[in-house]
Structures are given as C-alpha cells and as structure tokens.
GROMACS .gro file of C-alpha atoms in nm:
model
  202
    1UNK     CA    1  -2.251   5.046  -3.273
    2UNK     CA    2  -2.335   4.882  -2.945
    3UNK     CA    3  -2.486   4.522  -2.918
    4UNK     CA    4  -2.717   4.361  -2.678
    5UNK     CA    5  -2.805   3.975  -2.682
    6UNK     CA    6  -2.991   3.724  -2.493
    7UNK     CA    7  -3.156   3.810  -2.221
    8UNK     CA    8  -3.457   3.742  -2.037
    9UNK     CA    9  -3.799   3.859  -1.866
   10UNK     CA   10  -3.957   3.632  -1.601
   11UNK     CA   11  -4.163   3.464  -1.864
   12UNK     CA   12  -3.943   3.445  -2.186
   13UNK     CA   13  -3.572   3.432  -2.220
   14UNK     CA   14  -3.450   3.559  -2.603
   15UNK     CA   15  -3.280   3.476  -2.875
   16UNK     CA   16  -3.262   3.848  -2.974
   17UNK     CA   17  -2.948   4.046  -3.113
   18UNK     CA   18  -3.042   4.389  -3.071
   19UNK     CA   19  -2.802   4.691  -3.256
   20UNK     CA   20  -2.808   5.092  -3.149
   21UNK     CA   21  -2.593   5.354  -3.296
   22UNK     CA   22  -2.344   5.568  -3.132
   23UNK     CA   23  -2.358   5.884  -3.408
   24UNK     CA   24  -2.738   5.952  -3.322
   25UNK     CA   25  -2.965   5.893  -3.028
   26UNK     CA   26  -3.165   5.606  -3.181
   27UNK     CA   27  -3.343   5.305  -3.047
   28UNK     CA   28  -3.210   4.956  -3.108
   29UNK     CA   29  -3.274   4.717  -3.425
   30UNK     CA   30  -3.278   4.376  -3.437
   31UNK     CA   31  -3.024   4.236  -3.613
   32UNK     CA   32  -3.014   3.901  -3.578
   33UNK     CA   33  -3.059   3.616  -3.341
   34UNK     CA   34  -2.811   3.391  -3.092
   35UNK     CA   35  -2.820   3.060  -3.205
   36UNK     CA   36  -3.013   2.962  -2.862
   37UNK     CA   37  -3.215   3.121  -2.622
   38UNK     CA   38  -2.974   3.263  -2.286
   39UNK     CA   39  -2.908   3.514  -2.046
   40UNK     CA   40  -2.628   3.593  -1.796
   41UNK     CA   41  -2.414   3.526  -2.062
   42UNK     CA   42  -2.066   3.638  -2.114
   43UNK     CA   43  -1.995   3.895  -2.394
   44UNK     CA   44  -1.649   3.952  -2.581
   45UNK     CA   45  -1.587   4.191  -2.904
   46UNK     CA   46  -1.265   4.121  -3.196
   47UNK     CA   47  -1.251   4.403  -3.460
   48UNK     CA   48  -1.465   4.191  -3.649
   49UNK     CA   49  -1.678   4.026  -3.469
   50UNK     CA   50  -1.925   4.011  -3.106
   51UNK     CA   51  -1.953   3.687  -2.902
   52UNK     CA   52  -2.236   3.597  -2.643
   53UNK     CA   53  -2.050   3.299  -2.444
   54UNK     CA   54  -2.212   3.078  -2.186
   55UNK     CA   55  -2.530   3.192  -2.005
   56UNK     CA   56  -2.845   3.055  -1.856
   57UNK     CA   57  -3.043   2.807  -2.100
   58UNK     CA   58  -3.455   2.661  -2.065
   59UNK     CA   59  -3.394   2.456  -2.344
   60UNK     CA   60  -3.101   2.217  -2.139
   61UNK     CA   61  -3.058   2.356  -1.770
   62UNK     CA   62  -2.907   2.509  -1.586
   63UNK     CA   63  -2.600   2.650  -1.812
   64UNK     CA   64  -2.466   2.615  -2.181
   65UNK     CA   65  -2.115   2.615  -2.294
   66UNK     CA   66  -2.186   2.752  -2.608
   67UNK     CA   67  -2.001   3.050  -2.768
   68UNK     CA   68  -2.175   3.250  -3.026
   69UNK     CA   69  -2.001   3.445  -3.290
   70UNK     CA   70  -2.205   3.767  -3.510
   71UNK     CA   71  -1.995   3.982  -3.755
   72UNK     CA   72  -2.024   4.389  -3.748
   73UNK     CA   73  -2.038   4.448  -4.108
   74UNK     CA   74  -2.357   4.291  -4.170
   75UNK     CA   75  -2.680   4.237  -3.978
   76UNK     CA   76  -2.709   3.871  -3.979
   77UNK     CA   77  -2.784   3.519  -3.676
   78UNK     CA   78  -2.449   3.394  -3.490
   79UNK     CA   79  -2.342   3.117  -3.558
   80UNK     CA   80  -2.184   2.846  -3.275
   81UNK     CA   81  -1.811   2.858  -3.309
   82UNK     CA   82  -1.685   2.663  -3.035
   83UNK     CA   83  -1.723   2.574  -2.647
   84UNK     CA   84  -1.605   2.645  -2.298
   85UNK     CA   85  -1.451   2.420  -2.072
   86UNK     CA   86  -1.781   2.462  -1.840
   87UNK     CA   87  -2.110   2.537  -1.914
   88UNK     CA   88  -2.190   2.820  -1.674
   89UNK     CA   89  -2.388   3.146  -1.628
   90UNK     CA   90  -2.470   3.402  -1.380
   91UNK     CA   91  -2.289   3.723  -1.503
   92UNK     CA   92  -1.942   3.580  -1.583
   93UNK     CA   93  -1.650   3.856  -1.613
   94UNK     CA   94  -1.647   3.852  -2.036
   95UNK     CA   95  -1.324   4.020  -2.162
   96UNK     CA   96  -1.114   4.117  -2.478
   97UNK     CA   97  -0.806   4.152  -2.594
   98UNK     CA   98  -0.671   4.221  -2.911
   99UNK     CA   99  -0.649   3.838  -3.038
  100UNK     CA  100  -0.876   3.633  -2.795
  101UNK     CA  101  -1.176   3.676  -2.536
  102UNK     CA  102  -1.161   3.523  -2.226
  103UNK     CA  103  -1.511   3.442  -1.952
  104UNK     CA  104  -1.432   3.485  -1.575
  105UNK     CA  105  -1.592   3.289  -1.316
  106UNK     CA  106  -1.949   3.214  -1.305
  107UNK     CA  107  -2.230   2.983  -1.162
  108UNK     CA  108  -2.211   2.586  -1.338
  109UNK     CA  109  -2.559   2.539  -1.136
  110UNK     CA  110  -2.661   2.634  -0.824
  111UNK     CA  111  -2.504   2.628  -0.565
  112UNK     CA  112  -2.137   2.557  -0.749
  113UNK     CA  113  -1.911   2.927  -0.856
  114UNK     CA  114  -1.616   2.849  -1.021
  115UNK     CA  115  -1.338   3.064  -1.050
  116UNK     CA  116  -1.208   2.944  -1.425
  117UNK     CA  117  -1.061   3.178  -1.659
  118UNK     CA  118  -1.143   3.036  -1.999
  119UNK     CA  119  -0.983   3.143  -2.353
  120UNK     CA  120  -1.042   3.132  -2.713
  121UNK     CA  121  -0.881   3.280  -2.968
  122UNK     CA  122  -1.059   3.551  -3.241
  123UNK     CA  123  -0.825   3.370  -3.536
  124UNK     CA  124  -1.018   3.047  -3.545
  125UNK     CA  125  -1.329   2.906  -3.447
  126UNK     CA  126  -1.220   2.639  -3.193
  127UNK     CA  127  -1.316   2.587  -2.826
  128UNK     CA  128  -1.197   2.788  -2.497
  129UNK     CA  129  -0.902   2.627  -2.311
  130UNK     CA  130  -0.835   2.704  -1.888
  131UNK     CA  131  -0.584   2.935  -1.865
  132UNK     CA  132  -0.588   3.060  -1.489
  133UNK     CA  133  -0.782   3.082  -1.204
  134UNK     CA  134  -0.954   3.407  -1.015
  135UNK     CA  135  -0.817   3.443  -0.601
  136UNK     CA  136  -1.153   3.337  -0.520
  137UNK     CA  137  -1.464   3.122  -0.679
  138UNK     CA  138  -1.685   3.415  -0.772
  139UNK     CA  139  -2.018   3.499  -0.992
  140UNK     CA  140  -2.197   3.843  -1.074
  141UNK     CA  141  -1.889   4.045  -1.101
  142UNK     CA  142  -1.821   4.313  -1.403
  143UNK     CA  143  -1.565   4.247  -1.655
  144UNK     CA  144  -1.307   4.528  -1.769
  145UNK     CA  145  -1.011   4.534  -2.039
  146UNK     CA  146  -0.729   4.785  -2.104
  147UNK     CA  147  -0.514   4.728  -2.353
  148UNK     CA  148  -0.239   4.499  -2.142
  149UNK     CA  149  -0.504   4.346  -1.857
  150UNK     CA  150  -0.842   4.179  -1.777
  151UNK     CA  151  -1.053   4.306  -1.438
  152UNK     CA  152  -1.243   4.145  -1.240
  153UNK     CA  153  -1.437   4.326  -1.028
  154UNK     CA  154  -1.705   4.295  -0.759
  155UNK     CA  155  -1.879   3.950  -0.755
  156UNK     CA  156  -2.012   3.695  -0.502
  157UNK     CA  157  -1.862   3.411  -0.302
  158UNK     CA  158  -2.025   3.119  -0.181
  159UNK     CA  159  -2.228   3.150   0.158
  160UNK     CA  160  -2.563   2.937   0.162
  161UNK     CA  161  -2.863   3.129   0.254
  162UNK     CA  162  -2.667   3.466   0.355
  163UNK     CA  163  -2.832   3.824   0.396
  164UNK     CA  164  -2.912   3.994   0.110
  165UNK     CA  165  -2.548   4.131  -0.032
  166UNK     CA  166  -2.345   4.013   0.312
  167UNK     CA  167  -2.165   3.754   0.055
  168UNK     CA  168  -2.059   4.029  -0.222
  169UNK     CA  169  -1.708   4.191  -0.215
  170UNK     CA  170  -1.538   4.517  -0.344
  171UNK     CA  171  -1.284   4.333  -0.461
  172UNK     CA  172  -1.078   4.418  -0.822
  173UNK     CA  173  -0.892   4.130  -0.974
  174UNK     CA  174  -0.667   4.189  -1.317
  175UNK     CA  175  -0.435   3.921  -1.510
  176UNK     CA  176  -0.202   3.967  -1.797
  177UNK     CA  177  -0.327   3.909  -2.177
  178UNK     CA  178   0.090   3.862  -2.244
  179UNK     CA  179   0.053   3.526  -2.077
  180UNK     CA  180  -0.155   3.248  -1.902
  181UNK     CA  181  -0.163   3.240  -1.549
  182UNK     CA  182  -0.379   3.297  -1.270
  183UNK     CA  183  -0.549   3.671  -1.130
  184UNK     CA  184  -0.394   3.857  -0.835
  185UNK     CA  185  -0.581   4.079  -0.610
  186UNK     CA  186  -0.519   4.450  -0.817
  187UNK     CA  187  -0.432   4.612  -0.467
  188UNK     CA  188  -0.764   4.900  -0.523
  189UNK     CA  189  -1.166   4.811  -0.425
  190UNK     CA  190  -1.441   4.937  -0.580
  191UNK     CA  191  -1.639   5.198  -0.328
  192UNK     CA  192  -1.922   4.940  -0.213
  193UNK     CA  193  -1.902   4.531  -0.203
  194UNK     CA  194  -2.144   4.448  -0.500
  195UNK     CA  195  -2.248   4.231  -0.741
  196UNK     CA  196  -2.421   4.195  -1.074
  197UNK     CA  197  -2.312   4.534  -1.196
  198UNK     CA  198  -2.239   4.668  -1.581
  199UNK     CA  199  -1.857   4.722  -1.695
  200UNK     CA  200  -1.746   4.974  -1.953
  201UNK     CA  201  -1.411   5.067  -2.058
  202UNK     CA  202  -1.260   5.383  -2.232
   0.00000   0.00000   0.00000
C-alpha cells in the first residue's frame, strides 16, 4: 500500500490519512486521521508502521514538532509518539532505515532553514535526538534511502527576496545510517537546481 497524510488546499489544511493499493489501479481510502491538522510534513515508514513528522500547523503557527505514528495492519488514527528537537516544516528530507527515521532540514518559521538531522528510533516511542548536520541550512529538498545511506537532494538556501528558483541548488547530500555524524556533499547533482520535488526509492 502507499500512504498519503496531511496536506493542505489554500482554504483547509487536513487531518486526512489516505491508503491506495499497489495490486490494482484503485483510488485512495481513508484510513484514518493524523492526530493534528499539517502539511509539509516529513514522512518515514518501519515494517510496521508510517510516521508524518513535523509540518506546517493553523492550530499553533508556524511549525509543530510532533511525530505521528499509524500501523499497516489495520486502518486506524495515529497516535503522537514523540517530538523533534525543532518544530519545523517546509518539505523536510524524511528518511528510513531499517531501525529509525530521521527529518532533514526544514523551515522553523520564516525566514529561519535549519540544517538539523533529527532521529528517532522505530523500537520505542520516545522523541528525536540531533544527530548531524546537512553542508548547508536547506528546505524543500527530496529525501532518499538505500539500504546503507540517507539523500538529500535539491533544496533551498537562504537569500531574502531572490528570483524565483535563483536560491535552489542541484545539490545531493547522503550520510551513513551505521553512525551519527554530519552529511557530505555525495560528489553527483541532480540535472536542474530545484526544490520542493517528490523522492522515491527502489
């Protein structure tokens, strides 16, 4: 199955945790709810379980630091299992590794980007803890995981009232899952500097 939650329109932001398929072409259900209404929010998967971490929130703005936790084997709300060490937004990098799921980046309010890695562990239900930093202080970009590394790629930096895209880069970032420690530049780009852009992995 793939999830989708949160979210927004320019008039309501959602609650919603929508579920699709993959054996047939079929629209989504809903099948559940986040625990508070968010978007730009940060999404990890266990075996077991999705998260929705961070994200934009009406209710106390700009940001939350809430992460939200749904099983797969039954269609049912998320509860709130823990916190980041920031409340932030704005298309964080969300990853996963076998154990834990990490957020990358980020916006904690306009105009601050932040360039924490946060971590929390799939084991327990227990808050994220700062284990690196990104090169740079970045928001927007697209979140990857192999098996051994988190990417980083694309994203924003800082540059008040810029053209439209003149303060994206092409960069890739990746850092270890074996250990805590900062992200180095991956030494490849992606084609165009960019922003704000979906990740999938095979």
């Amino acid at each position: 199955f793939g999830y989708d939650s949160g979210g927004n329109t320019p008039t309501t932001v959602y609650t919603t945790i929508d579920k699709f398929p993959f054996a047939s072409d079929s629209s989504a259900t809903s099948s559940g709810d986040l625990t508070l209404a968010r978007f730009a929010s940060g999404g990890q998967s266990s075996s077991v379980s999705g998260y929705t971490s961070g994200g934009f929130d009406p209710a106390t703005p700009p940001t939350t630091d809430t992460i939200d936790k749904f099983p797969f084997s039954s269609d049912t709300n998320a509860t709130d299992v823990g916190n980041l060490t920031q409340a932030r937004g704005n298309n964080m990098g969300g990853n996963s590794s076998e154990s834990s799921g990490y957020n990358t980046g980020g916006t904690t309010g306009p105009p601050a980007i932040i360039n924490t890695i946060d971590k929390f562990p799939f084991s327990t239900d227990t808050n994220a803890t700062d284990v690196g930093d990104l090169t740079a202080v970045l928001n927007g970009g697209s979140g990857q995981s192999s098996v051994t590394f988190a990417f980083y790629s694309g994203g924003g930096v800082p540059n008040p009232s810029p053209p439209p895209g003149t303060n994206n880069v092409a960069d890739i970032e990746k850092f270890p899952f074996a250990s805590d420690s900062n992200s180095v530049d991956a030494g490849f780009d992606l084609s165009q500097a960019r922003r704000f852009g979906a990740a999938q992995q095979v």
